[in-house]
GROMACS .gro file of C-alpha atoms in nm:
model
  255
    1MET     CA    1  -0.367   4.957   3.892
    2VAL     CA    2  -0.666   4.823   3.697
    3ASP     CA    3  -0.983   4.776   3.902
    4LYS     CA    4  -1.077   4.420   3.987
    5PRO     CA    5  -1.354   4.296   3.753
    6THR     CA    6  -1.686   4.213   3.916
    7GLY     CA    7  -1.778   3.887   3.739
    8ASP     CA    8  -1.741   3.658   3.440
    9ARG     CA    9  -1.938   3.683   3.116
   10PRO     CA   10  -2.121   3.370   2.999
   11GLY     CA   11  -1.870   3.127   2.847
   12PHE     CA   12  -1.576   3.330   2.977
   13THR     CA   13  -1.362   3.320   3.288
   14HIS     CA   14  -1.092   3.536   3.441
   15PHE     CA   15  -0.726   3.508   3.355
   16GLY     CA   16  -0.601   3.761   3.605
   17TYR     CA   17  -0.817   4.063   3.526
   18GLU     CA   18  -0.859   3.963   3.162
   19GLN     CA   19  -1.172   3.781   3.043
   20VAL     CA   20  -1.086   3.477   2.829
   21PRO     CA   21  -1.292   3.187   2.692
   22VAL     CA   22  -1.325   2.908   2.949
   23THR     CA   23  -1.155   2.671   2.707
   24ASP     CA   24  -0.847   2.896   2.682
   25LYS     CA   25  -0.759   2.951   3.048
   26ALA     CA   26  -0.567   2.626   3.109
   27LYS     CA   27  -0.351   2.698   2.804
   28ARG     CA   28  -0.281   3.053   2.920
   29VAL     CA   29  -0.190   2.935   3.271
   30ARG     CA   30   0.035   2.666   3.121
   31GLU     CA   31   0.221   2.932   2.924
   32VAL     CA   32   0.276   3.139   3.238
   33PHE     CA   33   0.425   2.856   3.440
   34SER     CA   34   0.630   2.722   3.149
   35SER     CA   35   0.785   3.068   3.133
   36VAL     CA   36   0.862   3.099   3.505
   37ALA     CA   37   0.947   2.737   3.594
   38ALA     CA   38   1.326   2.776   3.599
   39LYS     CA   39   1.317   3.083   3.825
   40TYR     CA   40   1.010   2.980   4.028
   41ASP     CA   41   1.182   2.901   4.360
   42LEU     CA   42   1.415   3.201   4.339
   43MET     CA   43   1.122   3.432   4.269
   44ASN     CA   44   0.923   3.282   4.559
   45ASP     CA   45   1.211   3.361   4.794
   46LEU     CA   46   1.240   3.717   4.662
   47MET     CA   47   0.866   3.790   4.649
   48SER     CA   48   0.793   3.665   5.000
   49MET     CA   49   1.135   3.748   5.148
   50GLY     CA   50   1.160   3.379   5.233
   51VAL     CA   51   0.834   3.368   5.430
   52HIS     CA   52   0.679   3.119   5.185
   53ARG     CA   53   0.892   2.854   5.355
   54VAL     CA   54   0.723   2.932   5.689
   55TRP     CA   55   0.379   2.912   5.526
   56LYS     CA   56   0.463   2.575   5.372
   57ARG     CA   57   0.604   2.444   5.700
   58PHE     CA   58   0.279   2.540   5.874
   59ALA     CA   59   0.074   2.351   5.612
   60ILE     CA   60   0.303   2.047   5.636
   61ASP     CA   61   0.269   2.036   6.015
   62LEU     CA   62  -0.109   2.085   5.992
   63ALA     CA   63  -0.136   1.795   5.747
   64GLY     CA   64  -0.005   1.560   6.015
   65VAL     CA   65   0.115   1.302   5.764
   66ARG     CA   66   0.227   0.975   5.921
   67SER     CA   67   0.438   0.679   5.818
   68GLY     CA   68   0.267   0.450   5.569
   69GLU     CA   69   0.010   0.704   5.447
   70ARG     CA   70  -0.065   0.789   5.085
   71VAL     CA   71  -0.036   1.160   5.000
   72LEU     CA   72  -0.110   1.351   4.679
   73ASP     CA   73   0.042   1.696   4.624
   74VAL     CA   74  -0.173   1.864   4.356
   75ALA     CA   75  -0.016   2.151   4.160
   76GLY     CA   76   0.300   2.046   4.342
   77GLY     CA   77   0.531   2.247   4.119
   78THR     CA   78   0.893   2.225   4.231
   79GLY     CA   79   0.809   1.972   4.502
   80ASP     CA   80   0.863   2.154   4.833
   81LEU     CA   81   0.558   1.995   4.997
   82THR     CA   82   0.608   1.662   4.821
   83ALA     CA   83   0.961   1.630   4.956
   84ALA     CA   84   0.843   1.676   5.314
   85PHE     CA   85   0.561   1.427   5.270
   86ALA     CA   86   0.790   1.170   5.108
   87ARG     CA   87   1.009   1.178   5.417
   88ALA     CA   88   0.708   1.157   5.649
   89VAL     CA   89   0.540   0.858   5.482
   90GLY     CA   90   0.862   0.659   5.461
   91ALA     CA   91   0.926   0.350   5.253
   92SER     CA   92   0.589   0.198   5.343
   93GLY     CA   93   0.390   0.498   5.221
   94LEU     CA   94   0.347   0.693   4.900
   95ALA     CA   95   0.384   1.060   4.808
   96VAL     CA   96   0.273   1.164   4.458
   97LEU     CA   97   0.383   1.486   4.290
   98SER     CA   98   0.127   1.609   4.037
   99ASP     CA   99   0.105   1.920   3.825
  100ILE     CA  100  -0.081   2.014   3.507
  101ASN     CA  101   0.228   2.186   3.369
  102ALA     CA  102   0.500   1.968   3.215
  103ALA     CA  103   0.778   2.226   3.271
  104MET     CA  104   0.693   2.265   3.639
  105LEU     CA  105   0.664   1.889   3.682
  106GLU     CA  106   1.007   1.837   3.526
  107GLU     CA  107   1.151   2.104   3.754
  108GLY     CA  108   0.992   1.924   4.050
  109ARG     CA  109   1.138   1.588   3.945
  110SER     CA  110   1.482   1.745   3.918
  111ARG     CA  111   1.457   1.914   4.258
  112LEU     CA  112   1.342   1.591   4.427
  113THR     CA  113   1.636   1.405   4.273
  114ASP     CA  114   1.874   1.678   4.392
  115ARG     CA  115   1.735   1.628   4.743
  116GLY     CA  116   1.802   1.257   4.722
  117ILE     CA  117   1.432   1.172   4.724
  118VAL     CA  118   1.361   0.884   4.489
  119GLY     CA  119   1.162   0.563   4.492
  120ASN     CA  120   0.816   0.623   4.637
  121VAL     CA  121   0.755   0.960   4.467
  122PRO     CA  122   0.594   0.918   4.125
  123ALA     CA  123   0.534   1.235   3.925
  124VAL     CA  124   0.203   1.258   3.738
  125GLN     CA  125   0.093   1.526   3.493
  126ALA     CA  126  -0.269   1.582   3.595
  127ASN     CA  127  -0.550   1.837   3.583
  128ALA     CA  128  -0.690   1.908   3.931
  129GLU     CA  129  -1.041   1.919   3.786
  130CYS     CA  130  -1.028   1.552   3.679
  131LEU     CA  131  -0.757   1.373   3.876
  132PRO     CA  132  -0.657   1.040   3.715
  133PHE     CA  133  -0.674   0.839   4.037
  134ALA     CA  134  -0.924   0.590   4.171
  135ASP     CA  135  -1.184   0.680   4.432
  136ASN     CA  136  -1.066   0.665   4.794
  137SER     CA  137  -0.695   0.654   4.704
  138PHE     CA  138  -0.528   0.901   4.942
  139ASP     CA  139  -0.515   0.976   5.313
  140CYS     CA  140  -0.417   1.338   5.250
  141ILE     CA  141  -0.426   1.575   4.954
  142THR     CA  142  -0.260   1.915   4.944
  143ILE     CA  143  -0.265   2.195   4.691
  144GLY     CA  144  -0.023   2.478   4.757
  145PHE     CA  145  -0.057   2.807   4.568
  146GLY     CA  146  -0.232   2.631   4.282
  147LEU     CA  147  -0.607   2.648   4.330
  148ARG     CA  148  -0.632   3.009   4.216
  149ASN     CA  149  -0.502   2.904   3.872
  150VAL     CA  150  -0.764   2.632   3.824
  151THR     CA  151  -1.042   2.717   3.579
  152ASP     CA  152  -1.323   2.529   3.758
  153LYS     CA  153  -1.239   2.534   4.127
  154ASP     CA  154  -1.562   2.359   4.226
  155ALA     CA  155  -1.480   2.068   3.993
  156ALA     CA  156  -1.129   2.049   4.142
  157LEU     CA  157  -1.267   2.035   4.495
  158ARG     CA  158  -1.507   1.754   4.398
  159SER     CA  159  -1.225   1.567   4.225
  160MET     CA  160  -1.003   1.591   4.531
  161LEU     CA  161  -1.288   1.480   4.758
  162ARG     CA  162  -1.352   1.178   4.535
  163THR     CA  163  -0.991   1.061   4.550
  164LEU     CA  164  -0.962   1.101   4.929
  165LYS     CA  165  -1.026   0.804   5.153
  166PRO     CA  166  -1.309   0.838   5.408
  167GLY     CA  167  -1.160   1.029   5.700
  168GLY     CA  168  -0.892   1.177   5.473
  169ARG     CA  169  -0.811   1.546   5.472
  170LEU     CA  170  -0.754   1.818   5.213
  171LEU     CA  171  -0.527   2.114   5.282
  172ILE     CA  172  -0.536   2.421   5.060
  173LEU     CA  173  -0.248   2.665   5.105
  174GLU     CA  174  -0.325   2.977   4.906
  175PHE     CA  175  -0.301   3.354   4.896
  176SER     CA  176  -0.610   3.510   5.046
  177LYS     CA  177  -0.750   3.842   5.167
  178PRO     CA  178  -0.559   4.050   5.424
  179LEU     CA  179  -0.767   4.101   5.736
  180HIS     CA  180  -0.689   4.469   5.795
  181GLU     CA  181  -0.771   4.743   5.545
  182GLY     CA  182  -0.452   4.944   5.592
  183PHE     CA  183  -0.235   4.639   5.547
  184ALA     CA  184  -0.443   4.535   5.243
  185LYS     CA  185  -0.365   4.866   5.071
  186LEU     CA  186   0.006   4.827   5.131
  187TYR     CA  187  -0.011   4.468   5.007
  188ASP     CA  188  -0.185   4.583   4.688
  189GLN     CA  189   0.086   4.837   4.622
  190TYR     CA  190   0.352   4.572   4.669
  191SER     CA  191   0.168   4.316   4.453
  192PHE     CA  192   0.099   4.543   4.157
  193LYS     CA  193   0.410   4.762   4.157
  194VAL     CA  194   0.695   4.556   4.301
  195LEU     CA  195   0.616   4.200   4.188
  196PRO     CA  196   0.595   4.274   3.813
  197ARG     CA  197   0.926   4.462   3.834
  198LEU     CA  198   1.089   4.167   4.010
  199GLY     CA  199   0.951   3.947   3.735
  200ARG     CA  200   1.099   4.172   3.470
  201PHE     CA  201   1.447   4.191   3.622
  202ILE     CA  202   1.484   3.839   3.763
  203ALA     CA  203   1.267   3.611   3.548
  204ARG     CA  204   1.265   3.835   3.238
  205ASP     CA  205   0.885   3.806   3.241
  206GLU     CA  206   0.691   4.103   3.377
  207ASP     CA  207   0.355   3.996   3.230
  208SER     CA  208   0.348   3.658   3.406
  209TYR     CA  209   0.407   3.817   3.744
  210ARG     CA  210   0.142   4.078   3.677
  211TYR     CA  211  -0.096   3.790   3.606
  212LEU     CA  212   0.006   3.622   3.933
  213ALA     CA  213  -0.073   3.941   4.127
  214GLU     CA  214  -0.411   3.971   3.955
  215SER     CA  215  -0.489   3.602   4.010
  216ILE     CA  216  -0.441   3.651   4.384
  217ARG     CA  217  -0.694   3.935   4.385
  218MET     CA  218  -0.943   3.721   4.187
  219HIS     CA  219  -0.917   3.420   4.420
  220PRO     CA  220  -1.207   3.363   4.665
  221ASP     CA  221  -1.155   3.506   5.012
  222GLN     CA  222  -1.134   3.291   5.324
  223ASP     CA  223  -1.507   3.259   5.395
  224THR     CA  224  -1.600   3.205   5.030
  225LEU     CA  225  -1.349   2.924   4.987
  226LYS     CA  226  -1.465   2.766   5.312
  227SER     CA  227  -1.823   2.766   5.178
  228MET     CA  228  -1.707   2.619   4.846
  229MET     CA  229  -1.536   2.333   5.027
  230GLU     CA  230  -1.848   2.263   5.231
  231LEU     CA  231  -2.067   2.266   4.920
  232ALA     CA  232  -1.827   2.020   4.756
  233GLY     CA  233  -1.884   1.783   5.048
  234PHE     CA  234  -1.601   1.853   5.292
  235SER     CA  235  -1.677   1.858   5.663
  236ARG     CA  236  -1.513   2.020   5.966
  237VAL     CA  237  -1.358   2.290   5.744
  238GLN     CA  238  -1.118   2.510   5.937
  239VAL     CA  239  -0.938   2.826   5.824
  240TYR     CA  240  -0.595   2.934   5.949
  241ASN     CA  241  -0.481   3.285   5.856
  242LEU     CA  242  -0.109   3.350   5.817
  243THR     CA  243   0.073   3.685   5.792
  244GLY     CA  244  -0.241   3.884   5.856
  245GLY     CA  245  -0.447   3.692   5.601
  246VAL     CA  246  -0.206   3.734   5.311
  247VAL     CA  247  -0.211   3.355   5.305
  248ALA     CA  248  -0.462   3.110   5.448
  249VAL     CA  249  -0.468   2.735   5.498
  250HIS     CA  250  -0.806   2.565   5.464
  251ARG     CA  251  -0.838   2.212   5.601
  252GLY     CA  252  -1.140   1.990   5.547
  253TYR     CA  253  -1.221   1.622   5.588
  254LYS     CA  254  -1.406   1.359   5.387
  255LEU     CA  255  -1.673   1.182   5.591
   0.00000   0.00000   0.00000
């Protein structure tokens, strides 16, 4: 396993453990998710042994979305969160599926249609760093397992804050740092040895799943992300650790 790099060079950012020009990262991430889109849900079930559904259910419940609200699911991928929010907001509300990747967005549209969810669920190809929505548009914004792939996370947090209504909430569901050292070592072994092999045999793409493992290690830990949200302007930021800190949900509000 390659050691985690300590920081970015000027004009560069991390793509997993690789240093790439800042202008290239979005393209590289797009290539990864275009490659894995068709097998994304199957791989999620295999990689997490189905536990990702429990993590998502926790985030959905924590969001507390009500009938008539407007919800934006950023980096919504295949639409698991969007589907739940569409049902919660009902015909009088709005749930928007957004993703920067066209292949993932198309997969999400297809899955929503298969679930019989149509009507109040527009799908928008959008970059989290510069969301194409008016100020104060949404009661709730979620981003599930997507923030770690964003080049400028601070810009994305500011963009999501801007598009929230006053009193609205942001929920970030993301891989994080295991709380116990022994468990963290086991998790590293699983991430760097098992996941790429699953990618090779199931998705026929070992490199993309190696990147995904590295991107998890490069993502800010619980306290760092909490501080980033507060610096972006969110208040009452709370952190909920799941599965020993493998995943965390951060929730913050716009004043």
